[in-house]
Amino acid sequence: MRLAIIGTGYVGLVSGACFADFGHQVVCVDKDGGKIDALRAGRIPIYEPGLDDLVATNVEAGRLSFTTDTAGPVADAEAVFIAVGTPSRRGDGHADLSYVHASVREVAAALQGFTVIVTKSTVPVGTGDEIVRIVRETRPDADFAVASNPEFLREGAAIHDFKHPDRIVVGVDDERARAVMGEVYRPLYLNRAPIVYTGRRTAELIKYAANAFLATKITFINEIADLCERTGANVQEVAHGIGLDNRIGSKFLHAGPGYGGSCFPKDIAALAKTAQDFGTELRIVGAVEAVNDARKRATAGRVARACGGSLDGRTVAVLGLTFKPNTDDMRDAPSIPLVEGLLAMRARVRAYDPVGIGQAKKVLTGVTYAEGPYECAEGADALVIMTEWEQFRALDLGRIRQAMSQDPVVVDLRNIYDPERMAAMGFRYHSVGRPPRG
Ligand SMILES: NC(=O)c1ccc[n+]([C@@H]2O[C@H](COP(=O)([O-])OP(=O)(O)OC[C@H]3O[C@@H](n4cnc5c(N)ncnc54)[C@H](O)[C@@H]3O)[C@@H](O)[C@H]2O)c1
């Protein structure tokens, strides 16, 4: 099939490369000429494991190409996927749909023959109806249908998730569009990935409900971790104990510094606003948002308490800046309020991240960036493990101990080290929701 993908970011590029790998003919479009130039030169503008090889193979096979021109690929396509950003609107937390609306106008102007316009971007319920209205207004003669096909991939495991999804959700109210979408996903259907067909509004809401539920799980275990700290219980064991119950499940029960990233914060805020617009209050969602925001803002204070109260003039080493491992994405990373809080408490902050420093420099100033974890720890009074990159799980702790100051504090916000062992090595070790020793 001939597909056009509008927006070549984390979702658009991965989707485009995977669709091409299924055998479809794919053109990825982006407004950002620098991104398209890089891709044409064989450079991948984001960090996503395995994506460079997948793109190279499919470009070489002639199934995948890149352009800044929307009109040509859209005119040729049977399905056009909208994968542009839907960030939080400044001020009120609603999803900012300006990129979606602008791209739909461009797509509408170029439509030829029956075409399915598919929203892969995360958009509030009812956006599909608005897209229909925009296309009709721009091109009253167009033969088209609008489908919702929200994306559930996780950055860092995006290719695997796209090719082995738990489910594919397709919201269509039109039989021809349903047939096209069935054909697009036929290779995955053959692999037994379940396709869930729903109405368009339902599909739009499934995406937000999924993210809100996952954010709730994280926030729930984080609050239980706080209670563990007061009571001497161990949150990892609590999570294990409840997670073995199939009705609960073990995923997303890792206590930590609070969720961040390119999706959860903005999607939770947008869902709460949508509910308000429709005269319903989602109180649980509102509480999750408030509890998580407070938690992220409190992280620097947690480090200060671990250091005896004051950070004035102390050096704090931060390991990991991206919102999770295996991505360079810094959008809404919990490291941002942490570092800002540390600097506000007059700490000297040194930071290291395996791939995120380039992006981090755009959002975090006043930080010294180190070349590696040991250089980062050099002379530090406290070391904070912020992102659980694989390489931080197997640090040479003797070397870290030697590099740090006399009375070294480690604040492990991902619970990757053993409290007993850390204490035995001479660290003042603090983790999340676990007794200081075993
Ligand atoms: N990143 C994720 O893990 C993830 C997962 C699931 C869903 N989503 C959703 O997918 C959507 C895209 O997210 P992302 O992280 O890929 O965003 P992104 O910012 O990485 O990419 C968006 C791209 O769209 C381009 N763009 C904007 N307007 C355009 C236009 N008119 N024509 C062509 N290109 C245009 C931008 O230049 C940018 O490269 C969002 O709605 C997001 O919520 C993201």
PDB file of N, CA, C and O in Angstrom, residues 98-123:
ATOM      1  N   SER A  98      -2.981  22.758  17.288  1.00  0.00           N
ATOM      2  CA  SER A  98      -2.682  23.625  16.137  1.00  0.00           C
ATOM      3  C   SER A  98      -1.867  22.884  15.070  1.00  0.00           C
ATOM      4  O   SER A  98      -2.083  23.088  13.879  1.00  0.00           O
ATOM      5  N   TYR A  99      -0.952  21.991  15.499  1.00  0.00           N
ATOM      6  CA  TYR A  99      -0.154  21.255  14.490  1.00  0.00           C
ATOM      7  C   TYR A  99      -1.035  20.257  13.733  1.00  0.00           C
ATOM      8  O   TYR A  99      -0.877  20.063  12.533  1.00  0.00           O
ATOM      9  N   VAL A 100      -1.949  19.652  14.459  1.00  0.00           N
ATOM     10  CA  VAL A 100      -2.857  18.693  13.809  1.00  0.00           C
ATOM     11  C   VAL A 100      -3.728  19.427  12.796  1.00  0.00           C
ATOM     12  O   VAL A 100      -3.819  19.034  11.621  1.00  0.00           O
ATOM     13  N   HIS A 101      -4.328  20.518  13.212  1.00  0.00           N
ATOM     14  CA  HIS A 101      -5.233  21.245  12.314  1.00  0.00           C
ATOM     15  C   HIS A 101      -4.482  21.770  11.091  1.00  0.00           C
ATOM     16  O   HIS A 101      -4.971  21.658   9.964  1.00  0.00           O
ATOM     17  N   ALA A 102      -3.272  22.323  11.326  1.00  0.00           N
ATOM     18  CA  ALA A 102      -2.507  22.862  10.189  1.00  0.00           C
ATOM     19  C   ALA A 102      -2.148  21.738   9.212  1.00  0.00           C
ATOM     20  O   ALA A 102      -2.283  21.891   7.990  1.00  0.00           O
ATOM     21  N   SER A 103      -1.718  20.605   9.751  1.00  0.00           N
ATOM     22  CA  SER A 103      -1.308  19.517   8.848  1.00  0.00           C
ATOM     23  C   SER A 103      -2.523  18.971   8.094  1.00  0.00           C
ATOM     24  O   SER A 103      -2.424  18.619   6.918  1.00  0.00           O
ATOM     25  N   VAL A 104      -3.680  18.948   8.750  1.00  0.00           N
ATOM     26  CA  VAL A 104      -4.882  18.437   8.074  1.00  0.00           C
ATOM     27  C   VAL A 104      -5.283  19.373   6.921  1.00  0.00           C
ATOM     28  O   VAL A 104      -5.681  18.909   5.845  1.00  0.00           O
ATOM     29  N   ARG A 105      -5.130  20.667   7.125  1.00  0.00           N
ATOM     30  CA  ARG A 105      -5.446  21.603   6.019  1.00  0.00           C
ATOM     31  C   ARG A 105      -4.527  21.331   4.838  1.00  0.00           C
ATOM     32  O   ARG A 105      -4.976  21.314   3.682  1.00  0.00           O
ATOM     33  N   GLU A 106      -3.240  21.097   5.119  1.00  0.00           N
ATOM     34  CA  GLU A 106      -2.296  20.824   4.021  1.00  0.00           C
ATOM     35  C   GLU A 106      -2.641  19.508   3.330  1.00  0.00           C
ATOM     36  O   GLU A 106      -2.588  19.393   2.107  1.00  0.00           O
ATOM     37  N   VAL A 107      -2.996  18.528   4.133  1.00  0.00           N
ATOM     38  CA  VAL A 107      -3.354  17.221   3.573  1.00  0.00           C
ATOM     39  C   VAL A 107      -4.607  17.362   2.719  1.00  0.00           C
ATOM     40  O   VAL A 107      -4.669  16.875   1.577  1.00  0.00           O
ATOM     41  N   ALA A 108      -5.603  18.057   3.236  1.00  0.00           N
ATOM     42  CA  ALA A 108      -6.885  18.197   2.530  1.00  0.00           C
ATOM     43  C   ALA A 108      -6.670  18.788   1.139  1.00  0.00           C
ATOM     44  O   ALA A 108      -7.226  18.303   0.151  1.00  0.00           O
ATOM     45  N   ALA A 109      -5.813  19.803   1.095  1.00  0.00           N
ATOM     46  CA  ALA A 109      -5.597  20.490  -0.179  1.00  0.00           C
ATOM     47  C   ALA A 109      -5.021  19.546  -1.238  1.00  0.00           C
ATOM     48  O   ALA A 109      -5.200  19.769  -2.435  1.00  0.00           O
ATOM     49  N   ALA A 110      -4.347  18.476  -0.802  1.00  0.00           N
ATOM     50  CA  ALA A 110      -3.635  17.613  -1.752  1.00  0.00           C
ATOM     51  C   ALA A 110      -4.355  16.295  -2.049  1.00  0.00           C
ATOM     52  O   ALA A 110      -3.875  15.503  -2.871  1.00  0.00           O
ATOM     53  N   LEU A 111      -5.490  16.043  -1.394  1.00  0.00           N
ATOM     54  CA  LEU A 111      -6.138  14.720  -1.533  1.00  0.00           C
ATOM     55  C   LEU A 111      -6.531  14.429  -2.985  1.00  0.00           C
ATOM     56  O   LEU A 111      -7.033  15.304  -3.696  1.00  0.00           O
ATOM     57  N   GLN A 112      -6.309  13.176  -3.397  1.00  0.00           N
ATOM     58  CA  GLN A 112      -6.768  12.728  -4.719  1.00  0.00           C
ATOM     59  C   GLN A 112      -7.291  11.312  -4.591  1.00  0.00           C
ATOM     60  O   GLN A 112      -6.583  10.447  -4.081  1.00  0.00           O
ATOM     61  N   GLY A 113      -8.482  11.070  -5.047  1.00  0.00           N
ATOM     62  CA  GLY A 113      -9.062   9.721  -4.935  1.00  0.00           C
ATOM     63  C   GLY A 113      -9.400   9.427  -3.481  1.00  0.00           C
ATOM     64  O   GLY A 113      -9.065  10.211  -2.570  1.00  0.00           O
ATOM     65  N   PHE A 114     -10.045   8.264  -3.233  1.00  0.00           N
ATOM     66  CA  PHE A 114     -10.441   7.952  -1.859  1.00  0.00           C
ATOM     67  C   PHE A 114      -9.208   7.784  -0.968  1.00  0.00           C
ATOM     68  O   PHE A 114      -8.303   7.005  -1.274  1.00  0.00           O
ATOM     69  N   THR A 115      -9.170   8.518   0.136  1.00  0.00           N
ATOM     70  CA  THR A 115      -8.015   8.487   1.043  1.00  0.00           C
ATOM     71  C   THR A 115      -8.512   8.423   2.486  1.00  0.00           C
ATOM     72  O   THR A 115      -9.464   9.120   2.843  1.00  0.00           O
ATOM     73  N   VAL A 116      -7.847   7.611   3.276  1.00  0.00           N
ATOM     74  CA  VAL A 116      -8.164   7.585   4.706  1.00  0.00           C
ATOM     75  C   VAL A 116      -7.155   8.474   5.439  1.00  0.00           C
ATOM     76  O   VAL A 116      -5.944   8.289   5.293  1.00  0.00           O
ATOM     77  N   ILE A 117      -7.672   9.424   6.175  1.00  0.00           N
ATOM     78  CA  ILE A 117      -6.806  10.269   7.016  1.00  0.00           C
ATOM     79  C   ILE A 117      -6.849   9.652   8.409  1.00  0.00           C
ATOM     80  O   ILE A 117      -7.929   9.486   8.992  1.00  0.00           O
ATOM     81  N   VAL A 118      -5.669   9.272   8.914  1.00  0.00           N
ATOM     82  CA  VAL A 118      -5.601   8.501  10.161  1.00  0.00           C
ATOM     83  C   VAL A 118      -4.882   9.325  11.218  1.00  0.00           C
ATOM     84  O   VAL A 118      -3.735   9.725  11.006  1.00  0.00           O
ATOM     85  N   THR A 119      -5.519   9.541  12.364  1.00  0.00           N
ATOM     86  CA  THR A 119      -4.787  10.244  13.427  1.00  0.00           C
ATOM     87  C   THR A 119      -4.037   9.224  14.265  1.00  0.00           C
ATOM     88  O   THR A 119      -4.632   8.345  14.892  1.00  0.00           O
ATOM     89  N   LYS A 120      -2.717   9.340  14.226  1.00  0.00           N
ATOM     90  CA  LYS A 120      -1.866   8.539  15.097  1.00  0.00           C
ATOM     91  C   LYS A 120      -1.435   9.386  16.294  1.00  0.00           C
ATOM     92  O   LYS A 120      -1.144   8.861  17.363  1.00  0.00           O
ATOM     93  N   SER A 121      -1.414  10.687  16.085  1.00  0.00           N
ATOM     94  CA  SER A 121      -1.164  11.575  17.222  1.00  0.00           C
ATOM     95  C   SER A 121      -2.219  11.304  18.280  1.00  0.00           C
ATOM     96  O   SER A 121      -3.329  10.881  17.969  1.00  0.00           O
ATOM     97  N   THR A 122      -1.857  11.581  19.537  1.00  0.00           N
ATOM     98  CA  THR A 122      -2.824  11.452  20.636  1.00  0.00           C
ATOM     99  C   THR A 122      -3.690  12.703  20.642  1.00  0.00           C
ATOM    100  O   THR A 122      -3.183  13.805  20.874  1.00  0.00           O
ATOM    101  N   VAL A 123      -4.970  12.532  20.353  1.00  0.00           N
ATOM    102  CA  VAL A 123      -5.850  13.704  20.240  1.00  0.00           C
ATOM    103  C   VAL A 123      -7.118  13.506  21.067  1.00  0.00           C
ATOM    104  O   VAL A 123      -7.636  12.392  21.162  1.00  0.00           O
TER     105      VAL A 123
END
